[in-house]
């Protein structure tokens, strides 16, 4: 079974409560769930949160939306994700970040197919966050903030062999995988062919500051009323038309 695990928390240091900030009358993460559920490859959607009491609103929302919820370690996110996959009996994990609400079902499905066809241990939309971006100058990098990572539960459970990666927030959940290509079979899904319009690695849709939230709010307000599952092509069309939106990206 293939599960989409949305990693989220209320206690963000840079923008606390961002997952529950209201967009068009709904919590932001609810709009993300709507987009993810349109995937044809996903059997189960789960929000993976911590046992910290502050994450209670996310659990309540998951129950309202009738999707899966798992509460685990605050610091060790891979432990949380791998145990969530075990609870929901998912052999394949799609890890998504709760502050990436623009991620689209078509991109998810294409990365999953790429992962399955290549029989990889780990596959992901490749960005400048990966070491390969420094060693392969020809690789076609995606925009930040719409990352899709797919890996097996078996690969996830091997986190225990890499204790030096525990609780290192700036490295990300899966660094022990992609920093050890000699151990894991890794596939990088590039921004080419139908996804070539996303080969703009200087852009960033992640929500880390309030101005980033304003960017996402503007995009949803423009596109969601006409199409709840609006495409990423529509997003780039809006950016190129309303160029002031570029100023709302990235760090403060």
mmCIF file of C-alpha atoms in Angstrom:
data_model
loop_
_atom_site.group_PDB
_atom_site.id
_atom_site.type_symbol
_atom_site.label_atom_id
_atom_site.label_comp_id
_atom_site.label_asym_id
_atom_site.label_seq_id
_atom_site.Cartn_x
_atom_site.Cartn_y
_atom_site.Cartn_z
ATOM 1 C CA UNK A 1 0.000 0.000 0.000
ATOM 2 C CA UNK A 2 1.178 3.517 -0.832
ATOM 3 C CA UNK A 3 0.735 6.194 1.812
ATOM 4 C CA UNK A 4 1.219 9.941 1.643
ATOM 5 C CA UNK A 5 2.597 11.182 4.957
ATOM 6 C CA UNK A 6 2.337 14.930 5.462
ATOM 7 C CA UNK A 7 4.901 15.989 8.055
ATOM 8 C CA UNK A 8 3.611 18.937 10.058
ATOM 9 C CA UNK A 9 3.856 20.695 13.394
ATOM 10 C CA UNK A 10 2.389 23.725 15.115
ATOM 11 C CA UNK A 11 5.592 24.792 16.870
ATOM 12 C CA UNK A 12 7.550 26.149 13.918
ATOM 13 C CA UNK A 13 10.262 28.489 15.168
ATOM 14 C CA UNK A 14 9.999 30.896 12.229
ATOM 15 C CA UNK A 15 6.228 30.918 11.679
ATOM 16 C CA UNK A 16 4.365 29.186 14.527
ATOM 17 C CA UNK A 17 1.024 27.650 13.613
ATOM 18 C CA UNK A 18 1.562 28.040 9.881
ATOM 19 C CA UNK A 19 -0.118 24.737 8.990
ATOM 20 C CA UNK A 20 -3.361 25.963 10.564
ATOM 21 C CA UNK A 21 -3.290 29.498 9.158
ATOM 22 C CA UNK A 22 -6.526 30.265 7.351
ATOM 23 C CA UNK A 23 -6.736 30.338 3.557
ATOM 24 C CA UNK A 24 -10.130 30.933 1.976
ATOM 25 C CA UNK A 25 -11.858 29.980 5.213
ATOM 26 C CA UNK A 26 -9.933 26.729 5.688
ATOM 27 C CA UNK A 27 -6.699 25.768 7.458
ATOM 28 C CA UNK A 28 -3.858 25.815 4.941
ATOM 29 C CA UNK A 29 -3.054 22.147 5.454
ATOM 30 C CA UNK A 30 -6.659 21.224 4.631
ATOM 31 C CA UNK A 31 -6.247 22.769 1.188
ATOM 32 C CA UNK A 32 -3.053 20.772 0.784
ATOM 33 C CA UNK A 33 -4.870 17.571 1.744
ATOM 34 C CA UNK A 34 -7.483 18.281 -0.929
ATOM 35 C CA UNK A 35 -4.758 18.498 -3.568
ATOM 36 C CA UNK A 36 -2.949 15.385 -2.353
ATOM 37 C CA UNK A 37 -6.136 13.285 -2.253
ATOM 38 C CA UNK A 38 -6.578 13.847 -5.993
ATOM 39 C CA UNK A 39 -3.610 11.537 -6.596
ATOM 40 C CA UNK A 40 -4.329 8.291 -8.415
ATOM 41 C CA UNK A 41 -1.396 6.518 -6.795
ATOM 42 C CA UNK A 42 -2.114 7.135 -3.111
ATOM 43 C CA UNK A 43 -4.042 4.624 -1.009
ATOM 44 C CA UNK A 44 -3.899 6.528 2.286
ATOM 45 C CA UNK A 45 -3.261 10.109 3.402
ATOM 46 C CA UNK A 46 -1.811 10.558 6.893
ATOM 47 C CA UNK A 47 -0.754 13.656 8.806
ATOM 48 C CA UNK A 48 2.350 12.791 10.846
ATOM 49 C CA UNK A 49 2.696 15.066 13.862
ATOM 50 C CA UNK A 50 4.452 15.010 17.210
ATOM 51 C CA UNK A 51 3.187 14.033 20.639
ATOM 52 C CA UNK A 52 3.671 17.622 21.780
ATOM 53 C CA UNK A 53 0.335 18.956 23.098
ATOM 54 C CA UNK A 54 0.575 21.985 20.804
ATOM 55 C CA UNK A 55 -0.058 19.705 17.814
ATOM 56 C CA UNK A 56 -3.546 18.855 19.080
ATOM 57 C CA UNK A 57 -5.345 21.073 16.524
ATOM 58 C CA UNK A 58 -3.733 19.114 13.687
ATOM 59 C CA UNK A 59 -4.998 15.840 15.142
ATOM 60 C CA UNK A 60 -8.496 17.268 15.479
ATOM 61 C CA UNK A 61 -8.435 18.471 11.874
ATOM 62 C CA UNK A 62 -7.297 15.084 10.579
ATOM 63 C CA UNK A 63 -10.227 13.458 12.346
ATOM 64 C CA UNK A 64 -12.621 16.013 10.857
ATOM 65 C CA UNK A 65 -11.243 15.305 7.390
ATOM 66 C CA UNK A 66 -11.435 11.537 7.977
ATOM 67 C CA UNK A 67 -7.791 10.968 7.109
ATOM 68 C CA UNK A 68 -5.057 9.184 9.010
ATOM 69 C CA UNK A 69 -3.220 10.718 11.938
ATOM 70 C CA UNK A 70 -0.065 9.559 13.663
ATOM 71 C CA UNK A 71 1.660 11.155 16.634
ATOM 72 C CA UNK A 72 5.302 10.367 17.298
ATOM 73 C CA UNK A 73 8.685 11.840 18.108
ATOM 74 C CA UNK A 74 9.010 15.612 17.865
ATOM 75 C CA UNK A 75 12.750 15.567 17.240
ATOM 76 C CA UNK A 76 13.263 12.348 15.271
ATOM 77 C CA UNK A 77 11.009 12.880 12.278
ATOM 78 C CA UNK A 78 12.111 9.766 10.394
ATOM 79 C CA UNK A 79 11.221 7.634 13.382
ATOM 80 C CA UNK A 80 7.807 9.297 13.322
ATOM 81 C CA UNK A 81 7.289 8.682 9.611
ATOM 82 C CA UNK A 82 8.530 5.088 9.613
ATOM 83 C CA UNK A 83 6.335 4.147 12.559
ATOM 84 C CA UNK A 84 3.358 5.868 10.956
ATOM 85 C CA UNK A 85 3.921 3.763 7.839
ATOM 86 C CA UNK A 86 4.026 0.643 10.001
ATOM 87 C CA UNK A 87 0.772 1.543 11.750
ATOM 88 C CA UNK A 88 -1.002 2.154 8.438
ATOM 89 C CA UNK A 89 0.613 -0.866 6.760
ATOM 90 C CA UNK A 90 2.193 1.171 3.967
ATOM 91 C CA UNK A 91 5.163 -0.370 2.176
ATOM 92 C CA UNK A 92 5.770 2.767 0.103
ATOM 93 C CA UNK A 93 6.057 6.189 1.721
ATOM 94 C CA UNK A 94 5.417 9.490 -0.001
ATOM 95 C CA UNK A 95 6.821 12.135 2.309
ATOM 96 C CA UNK A 96 5.375 15.619 1.878
ATOM 97 C CA UNK A 97 6.015 18.740 3.921
ATOM 98 C CA UNK A 98 3.072 20.509 5.499
ATOM 99 C CA UNK A 99 4.404 23.911 4.469
ATOM 100 C CA UNK A 100 4.366 22.940 0.761
ATOM 101 C CA UNK A 101 0.637 23.352 0.005
ATOM 102 C CA UNK A 102 1.112 23.860 -3.744
ATOM 103 C CA UNK A 103 2.343 20.309 -4.348
ATOM 104 C CA UNK A 104 0.136 18.805 -7.055
ATOM 105 C CA UNK A 105 -1.237 15.308 -7.496
ATOM 106 C CA UNK A 106 0.164 14.997 -11.034
ATOM 107 C CA UNK A 107 3.692 15.628 -9.786
ATOM 108 C CA UNK A 108 3.202 13.153 -6.950
ATOM 109 C CA UNK A 109 1.964 10.483 -9.345
ATOM 110 C CA UNK A 110 4.831 10.976 -11.788
ATOM 111 C CA UNK A 111 7.448 10.692 -9.033
ATOM 112 C CA UNK A 112 5.790 7.542 -7.672
ATOM 113 C CA UNK A 113 5.811 5.948 -11.135
ATOM 114 C CA UNK A 114 9.462 6.955 -11.557
ATOM 115 C CA UNK A 115 10.262 5.338 -8.195
ATOM 116 C CA UNK A 116 8.418 2.124 -9.010
ATOM 117 C CA UNK A 117 9.730 1.798 -12.568
ATOM 118 C CA UNK A 118 13.321 2.356 -11.445
ATOM 119 C CA UNK A 119 13.006 0.042 -8.444
ATOM 120 C CA UNK A 120 14.691 2.683 -6.318
ATOM 121 C CA UNK A 121 15.117 2.739 -2.552
ATOM 122 C CA UNK A 122 14.510 6.491 -2.681
ATOM 123 C CA UNK A 123 13.338 8.937 -5.350
ATOM 124 C CA UNK A 124 12.629 12.645 -5.165
ATOM 125 C CA UNK A 125 12.106 15.811 -7.147
ATOM 126 C CA UNK A 126 15.677 17.046 -7.295
ATOM 127 C CA UNK A 127 16.459 20.542 -6.001
ATOM 128 C CA UNK A 128 19.538 22.512 -5.022
ATOM 129 C CA UNK A 129 19.175 21.027 -1.532
ATOM 130 C CA UNK A 130 20.739 17.763 -2.757
ATOM 131 C CA UNK A 131 24.509 17.136 -3.042
ATOM 132 C CA UNK A 132 24.042 15.957 -6.640
ATOM 133 C CA UNK A 133 23.135 19.523 -7.612
ATOM 134 C CA UNK A 134 26.762 20.483 -6.940
ATOM 135 C CA UNK A 135 28.355 17.524 -8.726
ATOM 136 C CA UNK A 136 26.150 17.305 -11.840
ATOM 137 C CA UNK A 137 25.966 20.718 -13.547
ATOM 138 C CA UNK A 138 23.539 19.420 -16.175
ATOM 139 C CA UNK A 139 20.863 18.178 -13.804
ATOM 140 C CA UNK A 140 17.486 19.915 -14.159
ATOM 141 C CA UNK A 141 16.518 21.231 -10.735
ATOM 142 C CA UNK A 142 13.002 21.892 -9.483
ATOM 143 C CA UNK A 143 11.747 24.971 -7.722
ATOM 144 C CA UNK A 144 11.872 24.643 -3.930
ATOM 145 C CA UNK A 145 8.704 24.191 -1.909
ATOM 146 C CA UNK A 146 6.937 21.454 -3.884
ATOM 147 C CA UNK A 147 9.176 18.543 -2.972
ATOM 148 C CA UNK A 148 7.969 14.974 -3.360
ATOM 149 C CA UNK A 149 10.018 12.193 -1.751
ATOM 150 C CA UNK A 150 9.180 8.518 -2.231
ATOM 151 C CA UNK A 151 10.900 5.651 -0.447
ATOM 152 C CA UNK A 152 10.237 2.206 0.931
ATOM 153 C CA UNK A 153 9.361 1.541 4.524
ATOM 154 C CA UNK A 154 12.367 -0.769 4.624
ATOM 155 C CA UNK A 155 14.583 2.176 3.683
ATOM 156 C CA UNK A 156 12.894 4.358 6.293
ATOM 157 C CA UNK A 157 13.468 1.807 9.029
ATOM 158 C CA UNK A 158 17.219 1.876 8.359
ATOM 159 C CA UNK A 159 17.377 5.302 10.017
ATOM 160 C CA UNK A 160 18.367 3.451 13.192
ATOM 161 C CA UNK A 161 21.720 2.632 11.552
ATOM 162 C CA UNK A 162 22.553 6.331 11.260
ATOM 163 C CA UNK A 163 22.260 7.832 14.771
ATOM 164 C CA UNK A 164 24.465 10.748 13.764
ATOM 165 C CA UNK A 165 21.507 12.032 11.712
ATOM 166 C CA UNK A 166 19.005 11.945 14.561
ATOM 167 C CA UNK A 167 17.425 15.286 15.418
ATOM 168 C CA UNK A 168 19.463 17.322 12.892
ATOM 169 C CA UNK A 169 16.721 19.605 11.652
ATOM 170 C CA UNK A 170 18.714 21.514 9.050
ATOM 171 C CA UNK A 171 19.640 18.285 7.224
ATOM 172 C CA UNK A 172 16.088 17.056 6.784
ATOM 173 C CA UNK A 173 14.443 13.714 7.407
ATOM 174 C CA UNK A 174 16.044 11.731 4.610
ATOM 175 C CA UNK A 175 19.626 13.058 4.560
ATOM 176 C CA UNK A 176 21.009 9.722 5.754
ATOM 177 C CA UNK A 177 19.646 8.220 2.525
ATOM 178 C CA UNK A 178 20.736 10.642 -0.168
ATOM 179 C CA UNK A 179 24.106 11.267 1.479
ATOM 180 C CA UNK A 180 24.881 7.537 1.171
ATOM 181 C CA UNK A 181 24.381 6.652 -2.513
ATOM 182 C CA UNK A 182 26.778 3.752 -2.057
ATOM 183 C CA UNK A 183 24.193 2.098 0.208
ATOM 184 C CA UNK A 184 20.863 3.169 -1.263
ATOM 185 C CA UNK A 185 19.674 3.115 -4.878
ATOM 186 C CA UNK A 186 18.647 6.719 -5.459
ATOM 187 C CA UNK A 187 16.660 8.200 -8.329
ATOM 188 C CA UNK A 188 16.436 11.933 -8.952
ATOM 189 C CA UNK A 189 13.316 13.051 -10.789
ATOM 190 C CA UNK A 190 14.335 16.028 -12.888
ATOM 191 C CA UNK A 191 12.431 19.112 -14.005
ATOM 192 C CA UNK A 192 12.403 18.222 -17.685
ATOM 193 C CA UNK A 193 9.969 17.142 -20.410
ATOM 194 C CA UNK A 194 6.439 17.957 -19.147
ATOM 195 C CA UNK A 195 7.942 19.448 -15.967
ATOM 196 C CA UNK A 196 10.550 21.644 -17.660
ATOM 197 C CA UNK A 197 8.573 24.769 -16.749
ATOM 198 C CA UNK A 198 9.578 24.078 -13.137
ATOM 199 C CA UNK A 199 13.293 24.118 -13.923
ATOM 200 C CA UNK A 200 13.647 27.408 -12.055
ATOM 201 C CA UNK A 201 15.678 26.479 -9.009
ATOM 202 C CA UNK A 202 15.965 30.085 -7.821
ATOM 203 C CA UNK A 203 12.276 30.120 -6.888
ATOM 204 C CA UNK A 204 10.863 28.945 -3.563
ATOM 205 C CA UNK A 205 7.246 28.214 -2.620
ATOM 206 C CA UNK A 206 7.964 26.981 0.929
ATOM 207 C CA UNK A 207 6.270 28.874 3.750
ATOM 208 C CA UNK A 208 8.784 29.912 6.387
ATOM 209 C CA UNK A 209 7.771 33.531 6.961
ATOM 210 C CA UNK A 210 4.553 35.516 6.855
ATOM 211 C CA UNK A 211 5.418 37.071 3.497
ATOM 212 C CA UNK A 212 5.643 33.525 2.067
ATOM 213 C CA UNK A 213 2.157 32.854 3.395
ATOM 214 C CA UNK A 214 0.945 35.993 1.633
ATOM 215 C CA UNK A 215 2.363 34.604 -1.616
ATOM 216 C CA UNK A 216 0.494 31.327 -1.221
ATOM 217 C CA UNK A 217 -2.673 33.117 -0.158
ATOM 218 C CA UNK A 218 -2.565 35.292 -3.279
ATOM 219 C CA UNK A 219 -2.081 32.222 -5.477
ATOM 220 C CA UNK A 220 -4.980 30.330 -3.901
ATOM 221 C CA UNK A 221 -7.298 33.340 -3.966
ATOM 222 C CA UNK A 222 -6.627 33.712 -7.688
ATOM 223 C CA UNK A 223 -6.953 30.078 -8.741
ATOM 224 C CA UNK A 224 -8.869 28.013 -6.170
ATOM 225 C CA UNK A 225 -12.377 29.451 -6.774
ATOM 226 C CA UNK A 226 -12.242 28.358 -10.428
ATOM 227 C CA UNK A 227 -10.403 25.067 -9.915
ATOM 228 C CA UNK A 228 -9.783 23.577 -6.476
ATOM 229 C CA UNK A 229 -7.022 21.415 -7.935
ATOM 230 C CA UNK A 230 -5.398 24.127 -10.051
ATOM 231 C CA UNK A 231 -2.219 23.093 -11.814
ATOM 232 C CA UNK A 232 1.326 24.206 -11.177
ATOM 233 C CA UNK A 233 1.376 25.627 -14.703
ATOM 234 C CA UNK A 234 -1.294 28.091 -13.568
ATOM 235 C CA UNK A 235 0.910 29.125 -10.665
ATOM 236 C CA UNK A 236 3.842 29.953 -12.914
ATOM 237 C CA UNK A 237 1.589 31.835 -15.314
ATOM 238 C CA UNK A 238 0.412 33.985 -12.416
ATOM 239 C CA UNK A 239 3.973 34.587 -11.226
ATOM 240 C CA UNK A 240 5.119 35.732 -14.645
ATOM 241 C CA UNK A 241 2.127 38.036 -14.963
ATOM 242 C CA UNK A 242 2.247 39.501 -11.434
ATOM 243 C CA UNK A 243 5.988 39.810 -10.969
ATOM 244 C CA UNK A 244 5.714 41.507 -7.573
ATOM 245 C CA UNK A 245 4.930 38.050 -6.198
ATOM 246 C CA UNK A 246 8.586 37.084 -6.570
ATOM 247 C CA UNK A 247 9.338 39.505 -3.736
ATOM 248 C CA UNK A 248 7.277 37.345 -1.374
ATOM 249 C CA UNK A 249 9.497 34.296 -1.815
ATOM 250 C CA UNK A 250 12.412 33.118 0.269
ATOM 251 C CA UNK A 251 13.811 34.344 3.535
ATOM 252 C CA UNK A 252 13.311 37.718 5.136
#
